[in-house]
Amino acid sequence: MSKRTILPGATIGILGGGQLGRMTAIEAKQMGYRVLCLDPTPDSPCGQVCDGQIVAPLDDLEGALELARQSDVLVYEFENVDKKVVQALEQTYHLPQGSRVLGITQDRVQEKAEIVKAGFPVVPYRVLSRFDELEPALKELGYPAVLKTARGGYDGKGQLVIHSVDDLDAAESIMPQTNAWVLEKFVQLEAEISVIVARSQSGQLSSFPVGENKHRNNVLHTTVVPARIEPSVCNAAKAIAEGIASAFSVVGMLAVEFFVTPEGLMVNELAPRPHNSGHYTFGACYTSQFEQFVRAVCDLPLGPTDLLYPVVMVNILGESIPQLFESIGEISRDIKLHLYGKKGNPQPRRKMGHLLVKTQRPDEVISWVDGVLYQE
Ligand code: ADP
Ligand code: MG
């Protein structure tokens, strides 16, 4: 990969038109870049704030080449872009994130193997290809365990918790869908935390304050910062995240999700891009993860990541949109509202936006927001 500084005025082409691209584009525009994106949905969340959008599927090489011809630097905003397209683009065009880290993070089997190879802790696991390998693996890991597809899973999709032999039938029915599975020991979670780290082409590293994450039905619900976790654990998590980013030669962003367990910190999974648990930075940090992403891929010096105020980020999913609009007067009081401009009916579990709440009392705020937005 050629190292190259991309100065404001140049054009950033984003593969993907979702909310991560949108917030990246907003920050890039503020810095004076032109921004284009590629997405199959016309007027996508990112397209709405860009200088232009190419409407084409993400695995369409022609569409991607059109984006590349009009851009000075290319980035991907989520990891389910087509690796073959990214490989083709990086031959000729400037795509500093590269296809290698993308390939690793698209596949849980590779991801875990590489993390272990780099010397960092993961949850005890086994790789399986067929149902008849499940019982021997369960004997070794014990119940409960969680079965995850190696590829394409997100927000808890493609996962099955196996509590006892009673769940084996369910596993037998899903396992023929693919031949690449990971079985993980179901660990006791004291907390879940994440670290977003940026690494520039020059190798400069910078991580954001640790976020403490809570999930609801397997979808990220809230991030509290500062995390209410021992400082030594936070420092260890940052050191691991930076260690992985260096070992993998990441350029751009790496989000590292961790389990805090009685046996210590374990890496859960990685994402090679800005991350939902880093949305709090867009408002509550001196530099947001989106600006940092732009700086990293354009090889500008990375910005300071100091937290400006204690904060809770609350995701707004499709099912909470009616309540949000009903109570918007009350909600807008001390709160920053971000909506991603997604069209159509707000489907349950679909990420529509988020709130940032400045607070010294995160639990009180979360119960209040839950009462307003997510009353059952
Ligand atoms: P996704 O790609 O859907 O985010 P994750 O592997 O992060 O998949 O799993 C989603 C959530 O499920 C985690 O954030 C955690 O709350 C829970 N979970 C996943 N694996 C385990 C495990 N091995 N032990 C305990 N909880 C787990
Ligand atoms: Mg996850």
Coordinates of C-alpha atoms and ligand atoms in Angstrom, one line a residue:
M1 CA 0.0 0.0 0.0
S2 CA 1.3 3.4 -0.9
K3 CA 1.4 5.9 1.9
R4 CA -0.2 9.1 0.9
T5 CA -1.6 12.2 2.6
I6 CA -5.0 13.2 1.4
L7 CA -5.7 16.8 2.0
P8 CA -9.1 18.5 2.4
G9 CA -10.6 19.4 -1.0
A10 CA -9.9 15.8 -2.1
T11 CA -12.8 13.3 -2.5
I12 CA -13.4 10.4 -0.1
G13 CA -15.4 7.5 -1.6
I14 CA -17.3 5.4 0.9
L15 CA -18.4 1.8 0.2
G16 CA -21.7 1.6 2.0
G17 CA -24.3 4.2 2.7
G18 CA -25.5 3.5 6.3
Q19 CA -25.2 5.5 9.4
L20 CA -21.5 5.0 10.0
G21 CA -20.8 6.4 6.5
R22 CA -23.3 9.2 7.2
M23 CA -21.5 10.4 10.3
T24 CA -18.1 9.9 8.7
A25 CA -19.3 12.1 5.8
I26 CA -20.7 14.8 8.1
E27 CA -17.2 15.1 9.8
A28 CA -15.4 14.9 6.5
K29 CA -17.5 17.6 5.0
Q30 CA -16.8 19.8 8.1
M31 CA -13.1 19.3 7.4
G32 CA -13.5 20.4 3.8
Y33 CA -13.5 17.1 1.9
R34 CA -15.8 16.1 -0.9
V35 CA -17.6 12.8 -0.1
L36 CA -19.3 10.2 -2.4
C37 CA -20.8 6.9 -1.4
L38 CA -21.9 3.7 -3.0
D39 CA -25.1 2.0 -1.8
P40 CA -28.0 0.1 -3.3
T41 CA -30.7 2.3 -1.6
P42 CA -31.2 5.6 -3.3
D43 CA -31.0 8.6 -0.9
S44 CA -29.3 6.4 1.7
P45 CA -28.5 7.7 5.1
C46 CA -25.0 8.5 3.9
G47 CA -26.1 9.7 0.4
Q48 CA -28.3 12.3 2.0
V49 CA -25.3 14.2 3.4
C50 CA -22.8 13.4 0.6
D51 CA -21.9 15.3 -2.6
G52 CA -23.2 12.3 -4.6
Q53 CA -24.2 8.7 -4.4
I54 CA -23.7 5.9 -6.8
V55 CA -26.7 3.6 -6.6
A56 CA -25.5 0.0 -7.1
P57 CA -25.2 -3.2 -5.0
L58 CA -22.1 -3.4 -2.8
D59 CA -20.9 -6.5 -4.6
D60 CA -21.2 -4.8 -8.0
L61 CA -17.6 -4.2 -9.2
E62 CA -18.7 -1.8 -12.0
G63 CA -20.4 0.5 -9.4
A64 CA -17.4 0.3 -7.1
L65 CA -15.1 1.2 -10.0
E66 CA -17.2 4.2 -10.8
L67 CA -16.9 5.3 -7.2
A68 CA -13.1 4.7 -7.3
R69 CA -12.6 6.7 -10.5
Q70 CA -14.3 9.7 -8.9
S71 CA -12.5 9.4 -5.5
D72 CA -9.0 10.2 -4.2
V73 CA -9.3 7.7 -1.3
L74 CA -11.7 4.8 -0.7
V75 CA -13.0 3.5 2.6
Y76 CA -15.5 0.9 3.7
E77 CA -17.9 1.7 6.5
F78 CA -18.9 -1.8 7.4
E79 CA -17.3 -5.2 7.1
N80 CA -19.9 -7.0 5.1
V81 CA -18.8 -5.3 1.9
D82 CA -17.6 -7.8 -0.7
K83 CA -14.0 -8.7 -0.1
K84 CA -13.4 -9.5 -3.8
V85 CA -14.5 -6.0 -4.7
V86 CA -12.2 -4.5 -2.1
Q87 CA -9.3 -6.7 -3.4
A88 CA -10.0 -5.6 -7.0
L89 CA -10.1 -1.9 -6.0
E90 CA -6.9 -1.9 -3.9
Q91 CA -4.9 -3.1 -6.9
T92 CA -5.3 0.2 -8.7
Y93 CA -6.9 2.7 -6.3
H94 CA -5.9 4.1 -2.8
L95 CA -7.8 2.0 -0.2
P96 CA -5.7 2.4 3.0
Q97 CA -7.9 0.0 5.2
G98 CA -7.0 -2.8 2.8
S99 CA -8.6 -6.2 2.3
R100 CA -6.6 -8.1 4.8
V101 CA -8.1 -6.9 8.1
L102 CA -11.5 -6.9 6.3
G103 CA -11.1 -10.6 5.5
I104 CA -10.0 -11.5 9.0
T105 CA -13.0 -9.7 10.6
Q106 CA -15.5 -11.2 8.2
D107 CA -14.8 -14.6 9.6
R108 CA -14.9 -15.4 13.3
V109 CA -12.7 -18.4 12.8
Q110 CA -9.9 -16.4 11.3
E111 CA -10.5 -13.5 13.6
K112 CA -10.1 -15.6 16.8
A113 CA -7.0 -17.5 15.3
E114 CA -5.3 -14.2 14.5
I115 CA -6.1 -12.7 18.0
V116 CA -4.7 -15.8 19.7
K117 CA -1.6 -15.7 17.3
A118 CA -1.0 -12.1 18.3
G119 CA -1.0 -13.2 22.0
F120 CA -4.3 -11.8 23.2
P121 CA -7.0 -13.6 25.3
V122 CA -10.3 -14.9 23.7
V123 CA -13.2 -16.9 25.1
P124 CA -12.4 -20.7 25.1
Y125 CA -13.8 -21.9 21.8
R126 CA -13.8 -24.7 19.2
V127 CA -14.2 -24.6 15.4
L128 CA -16.9 -26.9 14.0
S129 CA -18.0 -27.7 10.5
R130 CA -20.7 -30.3 11.2
F131 CA -23.3 -31.3 13.8
D132 CA -21.5 -34.5 14.8
E133 CA -18.6 -32.4 16.0
L134 CA -20.8 -30.5 18.4
E135 CA -21.2 -33.1 21.2
P136 CA -17.4 -33.8 21.6
A137 CA -16.8 -30.0 21.7
L138 CA -19.5 -29.5 24.3
K139 CA -17.9 -32.2 26.4
E140 CA -14.7 -30.2 26.4
L141 CA -16.2 -26.7 26.9
G142 CA -19.2 -27.7 29.0
Y143 CA -22.7 -26.2 29.2
P144 CA -23.8 -23.6 28.6
A145 CA -22.1 -22.7 25.3
V146 CA -22.9 -20.5 22.4
L147 CA -22.9 -21.6 18.8
K148 CA -22.1 -18.8 16.3
T149 CA -21.9 -18.8 12.5
A150 CA -18.4 -17.9 11.4
R151 CA -19.6 -15.5 8.7
G152 CA -22.3 -12.8 8.3
G153 CA -23.7 -12.7 11.9
Y154 CA -24.5 -9.5 13.6
D155 CA -26.7 -8.2 16.5
G156 CA -27.1 -11.8 17.8
K157 CA -28.2 -13.2 14.4
G158 CA -26.8 -16.6 13.6
Q159 CA -26.3 -17.5 17.2
L160 CA -27.8 -20.2 19.5
V161 CA -27.2 -20.6 23.2
I162 CA -27.0 -24.3 24.1
H163 CA -28.0 -24.7 27.7
S164 CA -28.3 -28.5 27.8
V165 CA -28.8 -31.5 25.6
D166 CA -32.4 -30.3 25.1
D167 CA -31.0 -27.6 22.7
L168 CA -29.2 -30.1 20.5
D169 CA -32.2 -30.5 18.1
A170 CA -32.2 -26.8 17.5
A171 CA -28.5 -26.9 16.7
E172 CA -28.9 -29.9 14.4
S173 CA -31.6 -28.0 12.4
I174 CA -29.4 -24.9 11.9
M175 CA -26.0 -26.4 11.4
P176 CA -26.4 -27.7 7.8
Q177 CA -26.9 -24.0 6.7
T178 CA -23.2 -23.6 6.6
N179 CA -20.0 -25.5 7.3
A180 CA -18.2 -22.9 9.4
W181 CA -19.2 -22.5 13.1
V182 CA -17.6 -21.4 16.3
L183 CA -18.7 -22.9 19.6
E184 CA -17.8 -20.7 22.6
K185 CA -17.9 -21.3 26.3
F186 CA -20.8 -19.1 27.6
V187 CA -18.8 -17.0 30.1
Q188 CA -20.0 -15.2 33.1
L189 CA -20.1 -11.5 32.2
E190 CA -19.3 -8.9 34.9
A191 CA -19.5 -6.3 32.2
E192 CA -19.0 -5.8 28.5
I193 CA -16.7 -3.0 27.4
S194 CA -15.3 -1.8 24.1
V195 CA -12.3 0.2 22.9
I196 CA -12.2 2.1 19.6
V197 CA -8.7 2.6 18.4
A198 CA -7.4 4.6 15.4
R199 CA -4.2 3.8 13.6
S200 CA -3.0 6.0 10.9
Q201 CA -1.0 5.0 7.8
S202 CA 2.1 6.3 9.7
G203 CA 1.4 3.9 12.5
Q204 CA 0.3 6.5 15.0
L205 CA -2.2 4.9 17.5
S206 CA -4.9 6.6 19.5
S207 CA -7.7 5.0 21.5
F208 CA -10.9 6.5 22.9
P209 CA -12.1 6.2 26.5
V210 CA -13.5 2.8 27.3
G211 CA -17.2 2.4 26.8
E212 CA -19.4 0.2 29.1
N213 CA -22.0 -1.5 26.9
K214 CA -25.4 -3.0 27.7
H215 CA -27.3 -5.1 25.1
R216 CA -31.0 -5.6 24.8
N217 CA -32.1 -8.7 22.8
N218 CA -28.5 -8.9 21.6
V219 CA -28.5 -5.4 20.1
L220 CA -26.4 -2.7 21.7
H221 CA -28.7 -0.7 23.9
T222 CA -26.6 1.8 25.9
T223 CA -22.9 2.8 26.3
V224 CA -21.9 4.5 29.5
V225 CA -18.6 6.6 29.6
P226 CA -16.6 6.7 31.7
A227 CA -17.0 2.9 32.1
R228 CA -17.7 2.0 35.7
I229 CA -14.8 -0.5 35.7
E230 CA -11.4 -0.6 37.5
P231 CA -9.0 1.8 35.9
S232 CA -6.4 -1.1 35.7
V233 CA -8.9 -3.1 33.6
C234 CA -9.6 -0.2 31.3
N235 CA -5.9 0.4 30.8
A236 CA -5.4 -3.3 30.0
A237 CA -8.3 -3.2 27.5
K238 CA -6.7 -0.2 25.8
A239 CA -3.4 -1.9 25.6
I240 CA -4.9 -5.0 24.1
A241 CA -6.9 -3.0 21.5
E242 CA -3.8 -1.0 20.5
G243 CA -1.8 -4.3 20.4
I244 CA -4.2 -5.9 18.1
A245 CA -4.4 -2.8 15.8
S246 CA -0.6 -2.9 15.6
A247 CA -0.3 -6.6 15.1
F248 CA -2.9 -6.5 12.3
S249 CA -1.4 -3.3 10.8
V250 CA -4.8 -1.7 10.9
V251 CA -5.2 1.6 9.0
G252 CA -8.3 3.4 10.0
M253 CA -10.4 2.2 12.9
L254 CA -10.6 -0.9 14.9
A255 CA -13.4 -1.5 17.5
V256 CA -12.6 -4.2 20.0
E257 CA -15.4 -5.7 22.1
F258 CA -14.4 -7.3 25.4
F259 CA -16.0 -9.5 28.0
V260 CA -15.0 -8.6 31.6
T261 CA -15.2 -12.0 33.4
P262 CA -14.1 -13.4 36.8
E263 CA -11.2 -15.0 34.8
G264 CA -10.1 -11.6 33.4
L265 CA -10.6 -9.7 30.1
M266 CA -11.4 -11.7 27.0
V267 CA -11.7 -10.3 23.5
N268 CA -15.2 -11.0 22.0
E269 CA -15.1 -9.6 18.5
L270 CA -13.6 -6.9 16.3
A271 CA -14.9 -4.5 13.7
P272 CA -12.5 -2.7 11.2
R273 CA -14.5 0.6 11.2
P274 CA -16.2 3.1 13.5
H275 CA -18.6 1.3 15.9
N276 CA -22.0 1.8 17.4
S277 CA -20.3 1.8 20.9
G278 CA -18.2 4.8 19.8
H279 CA -21.2 7.0 18.8
Y280 CA -20.8 8.8 22.2
T281 CA -17.5 10.3 20.8
F282 CA -19.5 12.3 18.3
G283 CA -20.4 15.1 20.7
A284 CA -18.8 13.9 24.0
C285 CA -15.1 13.7 22.8
Y286 CA -12.8 16.4 21.5
T287 CA -12.4 14.4 18.3
S288 CA -15.1 12.0 17.2
Q289 CA -14.5 8.5 16.0
F290 CA -15.7 9.6 12.6
E291 CA -13.3 12.5 12.4
Q292 CA -10.5 10.2 13.6
F293 CA -11.4 7.7 10.9
V294 CA -11.0 10.4 8.3
R295 CA -7.7 11.6 9.8
A296 CA -6.4 8.1 9.9
V297 CA -7.1 7.1 6.3
C298 CA -6.0 10.5 5.0
D299 CA -2.8 10.3 7.1
L300 CA -3.4 13.5 9.0
P301 CA -2.2 13.6 12.6
L302 CA -4.8 11.9 14.9
G303 CA -6.8 14.2 17.1
P304 CA -7.0 14.3 21.0
T305 CA -9.7 11.8 22.3
D306 CA -10.4 13.5 25.7
L307 CA -13.9 13.0 27.1
L308 CA -15.6 16.4 27.4
Y309 CA -18.4 15.2 29.7
P310 CA -19.7 12.0 31.3
V311 CA -22.3 10.6 28.9
V312 CA -24.8 7.8 28.1
M313 CA -25.5 6.8 24.5
V314 CA -28.9 5.2 24.0
N315 CA -29.7 3.5 20.7
I316 CA -33.1 4.4 19.1
L317 CA -34.4 1.3 17.4
G318 CA -37.4 1.1 15.1
E319 CA -39.8 0.0 17.9
S320 CA -39.0 3.2 19.9
I321 CA -39.7 5.7 17.1
P322 CA -43.4 6.4 17.9
Q323 CA -42.6 7.0 21.6
L324 CA -39.6 9.2 20.6
F325 CA -41.8 11.4 18.5
E326 CA -44.6 11.5 21.1
S327 CA -42.2 12.7 23.8
I328 CA -39.8 14.7 21.7
G329 CA -40.5 17.9 23.7
E330 CA -39.5 16.2 27.0
I331 CA -36.6 14.3 25.4
S332 CA -34.9 17.2 23.7
R333 CA -34.3 19.0 27.0
D334 CA -30.7 17.9 28.0
I335 CA -30.2 15.5 25.2
K336 CA -28.5 15.5 21.8
L337 CA -30.7 13.7 19.2
H338 CA -29.2 11.9 16.2
L339 CA -31.4 10.3 13.6
Y340 CA -30.0 8.6 10.5
G341 CA -32.6 9.6 7.9
K342 CA -33.7 6.0 7.3
K343 CA -36.7 5.7 5.0
G344 CA -39.8 3.5 5.3
N345 CA -41.4 1.9 8.2
P346 CA -39.2 1.8 11.3
Q347 CA -38.7 -1.9 11.6
P348 CA -38.2 -3.3 15.1
R349 CA -34.5 -3.8 16.0
R350 CA -33.5 -1.5 13.1
K351 CA -31.0 1.2 14.2
M352 CA -32.7 4.5 13.5
G353 CA -30.7 6.9 15.6
H354 CA -29.3 7.5 19.0
L355 CA -29.4 9.9 22.0
L356 CA -26.4 11.4 23.9
V357 CA -27.2 12.3 27.4
K358 CA -24.8 14.3 29.5
T359 CA -25.1 13.0 33.0
Q360 CA -23.4 12.1 36.3
R361 CA -26.1 9.5 37.0
P362 CA -26.2 7.1 34.1
D363 CA -28.5 4.5 35.7
E364 CA -31.1 7.1 36.6
V365 CA -31.0 8.4 33.0
I366 CA -31.2 5.0 31.5
S367 CA -34.3 4.0 33.5
W368 CA -35.9 7.3 32.6
V369 CA -35.1 7.0 28.9
D370 CA -36.2 3.3 28.9
G371 CA -39.5 4.3 30.6
V372 CA -40.1 6.9 27.8
L373 CA -38.8 4.9 24.8
Y374 CA -39.0 1.2 25.6
Q375 CA -42.0 0.8 27.8
E376 CA -43.2 -2.8 27.2
Ligands
ADP1 P1 -22.8 -10.0 17.3 O1 -21.9 -10.1 16.1 O2 -24.2 -10.4 17.1 O3 -22.6 -8.7 18.0 P2 -21.4 -11.2 19.6 O4 -20.5 -12.3 19.5 O5 -20.9 -9.9 20.0 O6 -22.2 -11.1 18.3 O7 -22.6 -11.6 20.6 C1 -23.7 -10.7 21.0 C2 -23.8 -10.7 22.5 O8 -24.2 -12.0 23.0 C3 -22.6 -10.3 23.2 O9 -22.4 -8.8 23.3 C4 -22.9 -10.9 24.6 O10 -23.8 -10.1 25.4 C5 -23.5 -12.2 24.3 N1 -22.5 -13.2 24.1 C6 -21.9 -13.6 23.0 N2 -21.0 -14.6 23.2 C7 -21.0 -14.9 24.5 C8 -20.3 -15.8 25.4 N3 -19.4 -16.6 24.9 N4 -20.6 -15.8 26.7 C9 -21.5 -14.9 27.2 N5 -22.2 -14.0 26.5 C10 -22.0 -14.0 25.1
MG2 MG -20.9 -8.0 19.1

